[in-house]
XYZ file of C-alpha atoms in Angstrom:
710
model
C -0.051 0.153 -0.040
C 1.551 3.420 -0.707
C 0.819 6.748 0.209
C -0.973 9.056 -2.226
C 0.462 12.533 -2.620
C -2.176 13.725 -4.414
C -4.775 13.348 -2.263
C -7.713 15.156 -3.054
C -7.935 16.772 0.330
C -4.757 18.847 -0.058
C -4.299 22.441 -1.699
C -3.649 21.313 -5.229
C -1.541 22.333 -7.729
C -3.482 25.402 -8.999
C -4.275 27.211 -5.564
C -8.017 26.142 -5.341
C -9.538 25.826 -1.927
C -9.640 22.441 -0.446
C -12.546 20.791 -0.806
C -14.818 19.735 2.293
C -13.860 15.797 3.367
C -16.880 14.106 2.547
C -15.393 10.861 3.158
C -13.003 12.184 6.113
C -14.068 9.517 8.414
C -13.632 6.730 5.994
C -10.608 8.150 4.840
C -8.904 8.250 7.994
C -10.180 4.835 8.984
C -8.833 3.311 6.024
C -5.165 5.056 6.704
C -2.789 2.268 7.816
C -0.475 4.953 9.139
C -3.037 6.781 11.483
C -3.062 3.735 13.735
C 0.831 3.140 13.755
C 0.911 6.884 14.636
C -1.147 6.859 17.702
C 0.308 3.477 18.605
C 4.034 5.351 18.467
C 2.803 8.484 20.055
C 0.992 6.600 22.725
C 3.906 4.367 23.659
C 6.564 6.851 24.013
C 4.496 9.151 25.883
C 2.375 6.740 28.214
C 5.008 4.075 28.989
C 5.776 3.975 32.702
C 3.889 7.689 32.979
C 3.662 6.306 36.682
C 7.227 7.483 37.035
C 6.463 10.846 35.831
C 8.635 13.726 37.695
C 6.694 14.990 40.568
C 8.959 17.844 42.000
C 8.002 21.234 43.589
C 5.949 22.854 40.588
C 4.206 19.336 39.762
C 3.044 19.222 43.534
C 2.212 22.615 43.871
C -0.336 22.996 40.838
C -1.855 19.638 41.485
C -2.435 20.047 45.052
C -4.294 23.582 44.055
C -6.181 21.475 41.705
C -7.367 18.873 44.082
C -8.121 21.330 46.745
C -10.146 23.230 44.533
C -12.412 20.288 43.729
C -12.694 18.838 47.108
C -13.283 22.309 48.955
C -15.158 23.569 45.786
C -13.421 26.474 45.138
C -12.709 28.820 41.967
C -9.218 29.499 41.528
C -7.583 32.949 40.729
C -3.983 32.147 40.276
C -1.864 29.257 39.733
C 2.144 29.059 41.147
C 4.818 31.740 40.636
C 6.366 32.235 37.119
C 10.411 32.541 36.527
C 9.932 36.260 36.359
C 8.101 36.168 40.166
C 4.446 37.062 38.926
C 1.825 34.638 40.103
C 0.459 32.820 36.797
C -3.190 32.981 35.801
C -5.110 29.855 36.613
C -5.738 27.941 33.536
C -3.076 25.154 34.394
C -5.310 24.609 37.673
C -8.822 24.230 35.771
C -7.253 22.014 33.777
C -5.946 19.570 36.285
C -9.118 20.074 38.144
C -10.414 17.254 35.704
C -8.225 14.469 36.599
C -8.358 15.621 40.356
C -11.801 15.518 40.268
C -11.459 11.524 39.464
C -8.649 10.690 41.649
C -6.326 12.311 44.378
C -3.202 10.445 42.579
C -1.204 13.009 40.644
C -0.461 10.474 38.199
C -3.669 11.473 36.506
C -2.539 14.917 35.840
C 0.298 13.444 34.037
C -2.052 11.118 31.919
C -3.622 14.302 30.841
C -0.834 15.729 29.754
C 0.233 12.884 27.806
C -3.365 12.763 26.340
C -3.284 15.885 25.039
C 0.403 15.587 23.481
C -1.072 12.623 21.748
C -3.892 14.530 20.500
C -1.347 16.986 19.125
C 0.643 14.713 17.157
C -2.913 13.314 15.658
C -3.818 17.177 15.333
C -0.471 17.698 13.187
C -1.369 14.747 11.012
C -5.171 16.106 10.265
C -3.709 19.574 9.531
C -1.185 18.499 7.471
C -3.353 16.049 5.367
C -5.996 18.352 4.963
C -3.952 21.008 3.610
C -0.739 19.299 2.241
C -1.519 15.821 1.647
C -1.058 12.414 2.902
C 2.711 12.050 2.483
C 3.360 15.225 4.164
C 0.940 14.539 7.011
C 2.883 11.223 7.543
C 6.258 12.152 7.645
C 5.537 15.721 9.766
C 3.401 13.520 12.094
C 5.884 10.718 12.831
C 8.432 13.100 12.834
C 7.035 15.285 15.567
C 5.832 11.788 17.577
C 9.425 10.637 17.704
C 10.915 13.676 18.790
C 12.826 13.571 22.013
C 12.563 17.016 23.440
C 8.714 17.276 22.604
C 8.309 13.783 24.516
C 10.207 14.992 27.364
C 7.787 17.681 28.023
C 4.666 15.338 27.195
C 5.360 13.089 30.303
C 4.853 15.429 33.059
C 2.280 17.888 34.175
C 3.601 21.471 34.040
C 1.956 24.900 32.905
C 3.572 25.155 29.488
C 3.397 21.409 28.566
C 0.154 22.603 27.602
C 1.083 24.280 25.043
C 1.980 21.069 23.074
C -1.755 20.922 22.343
C -2.847 24.236 22.183
C -0.810 25.735 19.802
C -1.397 23.574 16.953
C -5.074 23.795 17.868
C -4.759 27.418 17.195
C -3.028 27.040 14.053
C -5.869 24.863 13.076
C -8.408 27.749 13.351
C -6.107 30.173 11.681
C -5.820 28.076 8.501
C -9.627 27.503 8.807
C -10.073 31.161 8.177
C -7.353 32.019 5.969
C -6.863 28.931 4.015
C -9.821 26.929 4.122
C -11.957 30.231 3.993
C -14.705 29.363 6.664
C -16.181 31.261 9.354
C -16.098 30.613 12.924
C -12.373 30.837 13.412
C -11.692 34.077 14.907
C -13.385 33.802 18.275
C -11.839 30.488 19.066
C -8.348 31.854 18.039
C -8.258 34.844 20.030
C -9.758 32.754 23.050
C -6.709 29.967 22.473
C -4.274 33.052 22.540
C -5.734 33.978 26.073
C -5.275 30.211 27.085
C -1.801 30.243 25.819
C -0.899 33.331 27.602
C -1.723 31.657 30.821
C -0.021 28.741 30.275
C 3.271 30.624 29.861
C 3.270 34.954 28.631
C 5.963 34.211 26.065
C 3.031 32.782 24.160
C 1.632 36.463 23.464
C 4.021 36.590 20.317
C 1.667 34.188 18.747
C -0.553 37.302 18.109
C 1.595 37.997 14.772
C 0.468 34.775 13.231
C -2.996 35.594 14.207
C -2.694 39.249 12.823
C -1.474 37.731 9.669
C -4.362 35.443 9.344
C -6.912 38.245 10.265
C -5.361 40.065 6.889
C -5.510 37.024 4.869
C -8.877 35.781 5.675
C -11.739 37.197 3.356
C -13.882 39.522 4.956
C -16.720 37.123 4.526
C -15.382 34.453 6.972
C -15.231 37.294 9.891
C -18.510 38.283 11.565
C -19.094 41.571 13.770
C -20.015 39.216 16.701
C -16.699 37.333 16.252
C -15.054 40.377 17.974
C -17.780 40.600 20.826
C -17.568 37.110 21.597
C -13.739 37.522 21.496
C -14.016 40.181 24.317
C -16.475 38.094 26.130
C -14.265 34.785 25.838
C -11.164 36.479 27.130
C -12.939 38.189 30.005
C -14.596 34.994 30.993
C -11.408 33.156 31.153
C -9.161 35.901 32.903
C -12.102 37.089 35.430
C -11.037 35.287 38.540
C -7.209 36.633 37.414
C -8.631 39.995 37.030
C -10.115 39.795 40.514
C -6.678 38.752 41.771
C -4.861 42.037 39.989
C -7.293 44.052 41.484
C -6.616 42.747 44.827
C -2.940 43.321 44.237
C -3.084 46.500 42.777
C -2.113 45.023 39.686
C 1.654 44.095 41.133
C 2.157 41.384 38.574
C 1.361 43.546 35.554
C 4.235 46.162 37.164
C 6.603 43.350 37.251
C 5.909 41.857 33.678
C 6.788 45.607 32.345
C 9.971 45.625 34.576
C 11.353 42.088 33.967
C 14.742 43.064 32.713
C 17.458 41.573 34.923
C 20.522 43.247 33.140
C 21.175 44.551 29.737
C 19.495 43.912 26.568
C 21.473 40.928 24.608
C 21.179 40.075 21.136
C 22.776 36.740 20.660
C 21.983 32.954 19.412
C 20.740 31.634 22.500
C 16.956 31.798 21.147
C 18.308 29.822 17.786
C 20.242 27.145 19.880
C 17.345 26.476 21.889
C 15.153 26.046 18.717
C 17.504 23.616 17.293
C 17.747 21.502 20.349
C 13.786 21.011 20.097
C 15.251 18.959 16.780
C 17.876 16.833 18.135
C 18.341 14.465 21.089
C 17.814 15.643 24.734
C 20.735 17.518 25.912
C 22.492 16.909 28.948
C 21.729 15.426 31.815
C 19.149 13.469 30.220
C 21.666 12.200 27.868
C 23.952 10.823 30.266
C 26.704 8.053 30.771
C 24.234 5.807 32.272
C 21.771 5.735 29.485
C 21.023 2.775 27.595
C 22.211 4.369 24.343
C 25.050 6.102 25.605
C 27.673 3.785 23.714
C 25.935 4.227 20.486
C 25.276 7.976 20.550
C 27.992 8.696 18.090
C 25.887 6.733 15.687
C 23.229 9.121 15.882
C 25.543 12.243 15.243
C 24.005 12.835 11.948
C 20.626 13.067 12.720
C 20.203 16.631 14.274
C 22.178 18.069 11.385
C 20.007 16.422 8.844
C 16.892 17.640 10.587
C 18.140 21.342 10.793
C 18.853 20.977 7.178
C 15.525 19.719 6.005
C 13.788 22.359 8.243
C 16.038 25.067 6.429
C 15.026 23.670 3.138
C 11.455 23.227 4.178
C 11.406 27.030 5.026
C 13.304 28.311 2.107
C 10.645 26.273 -0.224
C 7.760 27.829 1.769
C 9.070 31.314 1.704
C 9.498 30.868 -2.082
C 6.151 29.478 -2.879
C 4.662 32.167 -0.577
C 6.319 35.126 -2.069
C 6.450 34.199 -5.487
C 3.320 34.917 -7.634
C 1.979 32.116 -9.896
C 0.016 34.109 -12.603
C 0.724 32.873 -16.228
C 2.046 34.918 -18.972
C -1.087 35.069 -20.427
C -2.374 36.774 -17.389
C 0.352 39.086 -16.970
C 0.437 42.432 -18.397
C 3.644 44.071 -19.527
C 5.685 46.252 -17.172
C 3.128 47.155 -14.832
C 4.012 50.157 -12.569
C 5.383 49.545 -8.828
C 2.249 50.320 -6.832
C 0.184 48.170 -9.485
C 2.640 45.276 -9.189
C 2.625 45.474 -5.377
C -1.254 45.324 -5.195
C -1.395 42.963 -7.920
C 1.109 40.581 -5.765
C -1.177 41.334 -2.596
C -4.261 40.178 -4.458
C -2.501 36.893 -5.934
C -1.277 36.103 -2.052
C -4.929 36.382 -0.745
C -6.203 34.567 -3.354
C -4.266 31.659 -3.203
C -5.103 29.330 -0.117
C -1.427 27.507 -0.332
C 0.419 30.852 -0.092
C -1.666 32.195 2.676
C -1.182 28.906 4.486
C 2.675 28.822 4.137
C 2.832 32.513 5.400
C 1.162 31.872 8.739
C 3.275 28.743 8.834
C 6.638 30.904 8.447
C 5.356 33.844 10.472
C 4.661 31.498 13.376
C 8.237 29.847 13.118
C 10.424 33.018 12.254
C 8.788 36.207 13.789
C 8.906 34.763 17.840
C 12.417 33.509 17.128
C 13.675 36.920 15.961
C 11.831 38.614 18.986
C 13.695 36.503 21.462
C 17.006 36.824 19.947
C 16.773 40.446 21.546
C 16.095 39.428 25.132
C 16.597 40.994 28.682
C 15.743 37.907 30.664
C 17.090 34.828 31.059
C 15.888 32.359 28.081
C 14.836 28.800 28.988
C 14.231 25.787 26.763
C 10.499 25.456 27.565
C 10.020 29.068 26.525
C 10.254 27.472 22.810
C 7.655 24.758 23.296
C 5.289 27.106 21.259
C 7.036 26.430 18.154
C 6.129 23.065 18.104
C 5.203 21.293 15.878
C 6.173 24.059 13.096
C 9.857 22.793 12.369
C 8.513 19.317 11.524
C 5.364 20.338 9.622
C 8.032 22.464 7.464
C 10.214 19.168 6.866
C 6.992 17.127 5.883
C 6.126 19.732 3.546
C 9.542 19.943 2.099
C 10.062 16.066 2.043
C 6.520 15.748 0.254
C 7.264 18.185 -2.323
C 10.513 16.450 -3.127
C 8.930 13.156 -3.807
C 6.486 14.721 -5.768
C 9.318 16.357 -7.850
C 11.128 12.887 -8.287
C 7.644 11.223 -9.363
C 7.046 13.754 -12.024
C 10.653 13.650 -13.385
C 11.358 10.298 -12.881
C 8.171 8.551 -13.431
C 9.937 5.151 -14.800
C 12.579 5.079 -11.864
C 10.768 3.379 -9.160
C 14.234 2.902 -7.321
C 14.809 6.556 -6.838
C 11.406 6.909 -5.129
C 12.042 3.840 -2.740
C 15.487 5.274 -1.875
C 13.607 8.408 -0.903
C 11.144 6.837 0.792
C 13.452 4.515 2.863
C 15.920 7.300 4.023
C 12.701 9.258 5.370
C 11.615 5.884 6.960
C 15.334 5.723 8.793
C 15.100 9.047 9.962
C 11.926 8.340 11.570
C 13.475 5.108 12.999
C 16.339 6.896 14.093
C 14.449 9.711 16.186
C 12.064 6.514 17.781
C 15.414 4.818 19.026
C 16.562 7.860 20.518
C 13.422 8.760 21.942
C 12.753 5.322 23.233
C 15.964 4.978 24.927
C 15.268 8.229 26.593
C 11.820 6.910 27.960
C 13.382 3.706 29.206
C 16.332 5.755 30.774
C 13.589 8.093 32.639
C 11.326 5.314 33.979
C 14.068 2.970 34.915
C 16.459 5.140 36.905
C 19.215 5.407 34.314
C 20.381 8.746 35.574
C 22.068 10.691 38.302
C 19.372 12.526 40.205
C 21.600 15.478 41.308
C 22.710 16.587 37.792
C 19.519 18.666 37.661
C 19.866 22.391 38.074
C 18.407 23.779 41.621
C 17.610 20.132 43.268
C 17.545 16.772 42.818
C 15.271 14.873 40.503
C 12.235 13.005 42.013
C 9.806 10.692 40.130
C 6.134 9.917 41.421
C 6.357 6.043 41.732
C 9.418 6.425 44.402
C 7.561 9.146 46.384
C 4.488 7.126 46.352
C 6.033 3.886 47.328
C 7.826 5.231 50.250
C 4.938 6.830 51.773
C 2.909 4.033 51.387
C 5.583 1.623 53.059
C 5.492 4.132 55.916
C 2.212 3.961 56.338
C 2.019 0.170 56.151
C 4.705 -0.281 58.619
C 3.087 2.072 61.196
C -0.113 0.243 60.799
C 1.443 -3.006 61.051
C 3.572 -2.298 64.264
C 0.702 -0.483 65.601
C 2.245 2.902 65.733
C 0.326 6.199 65.975
C 2.501 8.586 63.935
C 4.707 9.291 61.149
C 7.401 11.831 60.589
C 8.690 12.861 57.273
C 12.228 14.725 57.270
C 11.900 16.485 53.837
C 14.671 19.029 52.010
C 14.045 21.394 49.291
C 13.851 18.820 46.776
C 11.038 16.609 48.712
C 9.199 19.447 50.625
C 6.231 20.267 47.858
C 5.584 16.495 47.114
C 5.495 15.164 50.517
C 3.616 18.317 51.860
C 0.672 16.738 49.212
C 1.134 12.943 49.515
C 0.991 13.050 53.616
C -2.658 14.347 53.007
C -3.177 10.882 51.482
C -2.115 9.098 54.415
C -4.073 6.920 57.017
C -1.694 7.309 59.462
C -1.259 10.885 61.065
C 1.915 12.754 59.509
C 4.131 15.504 60.276
C 6.367 17.075 57.562
C 9.435 18.677 58.917
C 11.900 20.887 57.207
C 15.460 19.447 57.476
C 16.693 22.700 59.489
C 15.306 20.978 62.596
C 13.867 17.728 63.903
C 10.756 16.278 65.597
C 10.425 13.622 67.728
C 7.866 11.901 69.795
C 7.502 12.266 73.011
C 7.500 9.474 75.693
C 3.715 9.936 76.574
C 3.289 9.104 72.612
C 5.374 6.320 72.339
C 7.150 5.158 69.331
C 6.938 6.257 65.606
C 8.057 5.932 62.234
C 10.503 8.166 60.258
C 11.047 8.770 56.928
C 14.207 10.735 55.615
C 14.804 11.998 52.186
C 17.544 10.535 50.181
C 19.717 13.531 50.663
C 19.065 14.365 53.943
C 21.108 15.211 56.817
C 18.965 14.657 59.740
C 20.004 11.355 61.012
C 22.669 12.661 63.491
C 20.236 14.849 65.514
C 17.848 11.415 65.455
C 20.599 9.472 67.090
C 21.744 12.246 69.821
C 18.156 12.406 70.991
C 16.278 8.987 70.396
C 16.912 5.283 69.683
C 16.508 4.924 65.950
C 16.525 1.671 64.063
C 16.345 1.750 60.490
C 13.880 -1.271 59.674
C 13.497 -0.538 55.574
C 14.761 1.419 52.838
C 13.052 2.452 49.294
C 14.683 2.965 46.385
C 15.124 6.322 44.800
C 16.406 5.891 41.019
C 19.195 7.760 40.455
C 20.357 8.484 43.841
C 20.495 7.105 47.562
C 17.567 5.475 48.499
C 14.752 6.837 51.037
C 15.315 5.787 54.768
C 12.764 4.399 57.467
C 13.157 4.338 60.862
C 11.649 2.876 64.429
C 11.992 6.107 66.735
C 11.648 5.486 70.348
C 11.915 8.553 72.349
C 14.568 9.102 74.652
C 14.791 11.179 77.959
C 12.457 14.112 78.503
C 13.892 16.013 81.457
C 12.965 19.590 81.203
C 14.430 22.718 82.995
C 12.564 24.860 85.241
C 9.364 26.629 85.250
C 11.084 30.237 83.567
C 12.179 28.069 80.883
C 8.226 27.408 79.675
C 6.357 29.501 77.226
C 2.952 28.973 76.279
C 3.750 27.049 73.052
C 7.425 25.684 73.802
C 9.241 24.320 76.940
C 12.848 24.638 76.573
C 14.541 21.128 77.626
C 18.183 21.168 76.965
C 21.073 22.788 75.122
C 24.076 20.368 74.404
C 26.686 19.420 71.977
C 26.929 16.395 69.673
C 29.431 14.984 67.190
C 27.528 14.580 63.734
C 30.574 12.368 62.462
C 32.325 15.304 61.056
C 32.217 18.334 63.315
C 30.858 19.025 66.613
C 27.467 20.619 66.590
C 25.387 22.443 69.441
C 21.801 21.713 69.068
C 18.398 22.902 71.447
C 15.651 20.741 72.269
C 12.097 22.047 73.122
C 8.922 20.320 74.185
C 5.572 21.258 72.407
C 2.946 22.165 74.523
C 0.198 22.608 72.072
C -1.360 20.687 69.158
C -2.357 22.012 65.692
C -3.711 20.040 62.591
C -2.179 19.847 59.382
C -3.733 21.775 56.618
C -3.726 23.074 53.097
C -0.468 24.528 52.298
C -0.434 25.452 56.203
C 3.084 25.310 58.187
C 3.822 26.150 61.678
C 7.112 28.252 62.031
C 9.300 28.906 64.859
C 12.355 31.403 64.768
C 15.391 30.692 67.629
C 17.960 33.850 68.243
C 20.813 33.257 70.359
C 21.952 35.789 72.263
C 25.468 35.371 74.192
C 25.717 37.596 77.398
C 28.484 39.828 77.672
C 29.826 39.564 74.085
C 29.708 41.626 70.928
C 28.684 38.444 68.991
C 25.590 39.163 66.494
C 22.442 37.214 67.303
C 22.262 34.280 64.745
C 18.697 33.010 64.173
C 17.623 29.469 63.307
C 14.312 28.783 61.742
C 12.210 25.307 61.640
C 8.977 24.663 60.022
C 6.293 21.802 60.611
C 3.394 20.789 58.921
C 1.475 19.670 61.977
C 1.897 20.124 65.881
C 1.532 17.317 68.384
C 1.383 18.039 72.297
C 4.597 16.657 74.012
C 6.509 16.385 70.938
C 10.093 17.297 71.000
C 11.535 19.791 68.641
C 15.179 19.661 67.891
C 16.919 22.596 66.487
C 20.706 22.863 65.420
C 22.286 25.897 66.881
C 25.864 26.282 65.643
C 29.200 26.479 67.310
C 29.239 24.857 70.758
C 32.363 27.177 71.719
C 29.861 30.167 72.035
C 26.543 28.534 73.596
C 23.806 30.986 74.274
C 22.364 32.038 77.864
C 19.085 33.190 76.357
C 17.064 32.445 73.396
C 14.279 34.439 71.947
C 11.212 32.502 70.332
C 9.223 33.656 67.767
C 6.051 31.953 66.313
C 4.108 32.507 63.312
C 1.862 30.654 60.898
C 2.062 30.619 57.330
C -1.207 30.405 55.568
C -2.722 30.220 51.780
C -4.446 33.481 50.561
C -8.270 32.934 49.854
C -10.126 35.969 48.399
C -13.725 35.892 49.545
C -16.740 37.717 47.978
C -20.244 37.850 47.623
C -21.282 37.434 44.129
C -24.301 39.772 43.313
C -24.385 40.445 47.110
C -25.761 36.875 47.716
C -23.637 34.050 46.546
C -20.314 33.526 48.447
C -17.701 32.570 46.469
C -13.875 31.973 47.346
C -11.137 31.949 45.426
C -7.701 30.070 45.838
C -4.467 31.837 45.200
C -0.701 30.529 45.331
C 0.109 33.571 47.490
C 0.752 32.525 51.257
C 1.054 34.788 54.157
C 2.248 34.854 57.545
C 0.153 35.813 60.770
C 1.727 38.249 62.908
C 4.708 37.093 64.453
C 4.435 36.468 68.156
C 7.325 36.748 70.606
C 6.940 33.693 73.209
C 7.159 35.026 76.833
C 8.471 32.581 79.548
C 6.230 31.906 82.501
C 7.562 34.852 84.557
C 6.735 37.120 81.585
C 10.311 37.798 80.089
C 10.495 37.971 76.269
C 13.670 35.412 76.272
C 14.041 32.032 77.519
C 17.108 31.619 79.937
C 19.155 28.263 78.927
C 21.860 26.236 80.479
C 24.407 24.691 78.459
C 24.908 21.013 79.324
C 28.611 20.064 78.578
C 28.824 16.590 76.469
C 29.964 14.057 79.362
């Protein structure tokens, strides 16, 4: 069975508008490549999707979505962008769909992957509709097997939604400017609004929208399209507009002053664009990779794809610019103005040229815009170009095949060789992407090579929390403590809410241990945690299990049995904490001073809520500046012991000031129409007024004594 490049659904050689698809469903069902395409796209995006990345951003946005569903709230913002503004809430509303089905975050990643698969299929439909079956097959298979788009398809994140909504926008632009149909402007404007919510850089896609608006016939645009567009934008931004008024448009001010240094004009944008055409960059491609010994055999792949994209862009530009009037239709030596007017008229009358101009505008103008930048660029900013490069490649290869078919009609071998080379290109991309997917799902990487913090997959996090829960129930223990660091804090705060056993999440700047009256408990430490030194100094800890953490050291699970709880005098007690002792210990590398406190009140865990204490040292009779040490926990339990590292034991404090406050999420409350109560969640946190804890005798500090290590 062969691919007919002269499919009757494409824009034909004489630039007549493509005819309606009377047999569209039957044509698709009869196309074998569609089934293979969907199989390949699904395999690369859904294979072991339970090992999806689950770090801070992923945990934060799914936590908000789950809370909005469970509490019946609307949402005014999502998480914080890299330029320190609060993102609009579109990603939260999207994730509320899987969150309504299950509290398991894996379904948020499944939604992202399914939309990415739909993006591949949409690419096929778009290319087949306007450029023929062969162009559609080549473009969609190259896109389906490209490593970098696959990487962004396998975890939930705001900008990953662009993979689906950008080609959907292009579909509607083609509907108006190429297919010459109505009902395209309103959905296009709303899609631009959504894209900007997912990532602000998408605002540059207004340019191809304006090009389509200029090229589309007037009959395709109705006056009510503009009214609906305004209403649609207002509807999807209404909660965020409330937030802007509440904050006096601070985010708008920040966006307008995002420069972090001098304006640069460099090739960074082009380099990021080209990265989408090749294998994943380091650290995703590493020495532990399954394909690492064979990477040199694929060195030709990216240069070839780049050359094909350039060839496709050049061909598209030539066809878009060049007028195709016959000699009989051209008047001799028209004036300059007349020539420009005639060229413009011919351009608007040609669906093929209009489509190519939109495609080129989409790929070139944003790239030129980002070439001059005053902010730090990141790879994910360039998701908005997908799948444009592969559409250019598919268009070029299909036209090249047509050229061979017309001039070498009797040389079947040339066409077979051409298709074989195309097949090898797709197969090479598939092998690289399959290798990446296997590496990512089987831990063939080093977790600490990621910038900022180490990498965490959802499966290992869920497994260790489930294991801690089961151990607590099997041993009849009534509490689980989770010591977290920056790499695991957000994830464990969300997953702790799914535990059957009461759980306290503690930042590893300090440690919480059970009091004697509470009995033994389970302690879970993060892979790169260093808090076990405090445990052994104050409690009896026995490691009972480990849990795998792909790419790095394992999680550790301990049974904690509380040690001595002897405290100090009455003057060392406050309404919340009681000072117990201050003593040094050796952590295996150096001597460390730590203070121990007993909690005197209980407070439950809550949505994005933390209870915080700041301990400030004071050394009498010295000029040493006070040092502060902070501790944050997700819940308080009366009788528990709080251990806080204090620094150098050579200068022990003689008094300590303790400040307490609670961090809570900001929730906007309104009465709609004066009768309907509305609550809008936001990502902003606020601190309650800080309270200095006073001793029983009324002092605003706690006198402490230093117990030297025996």
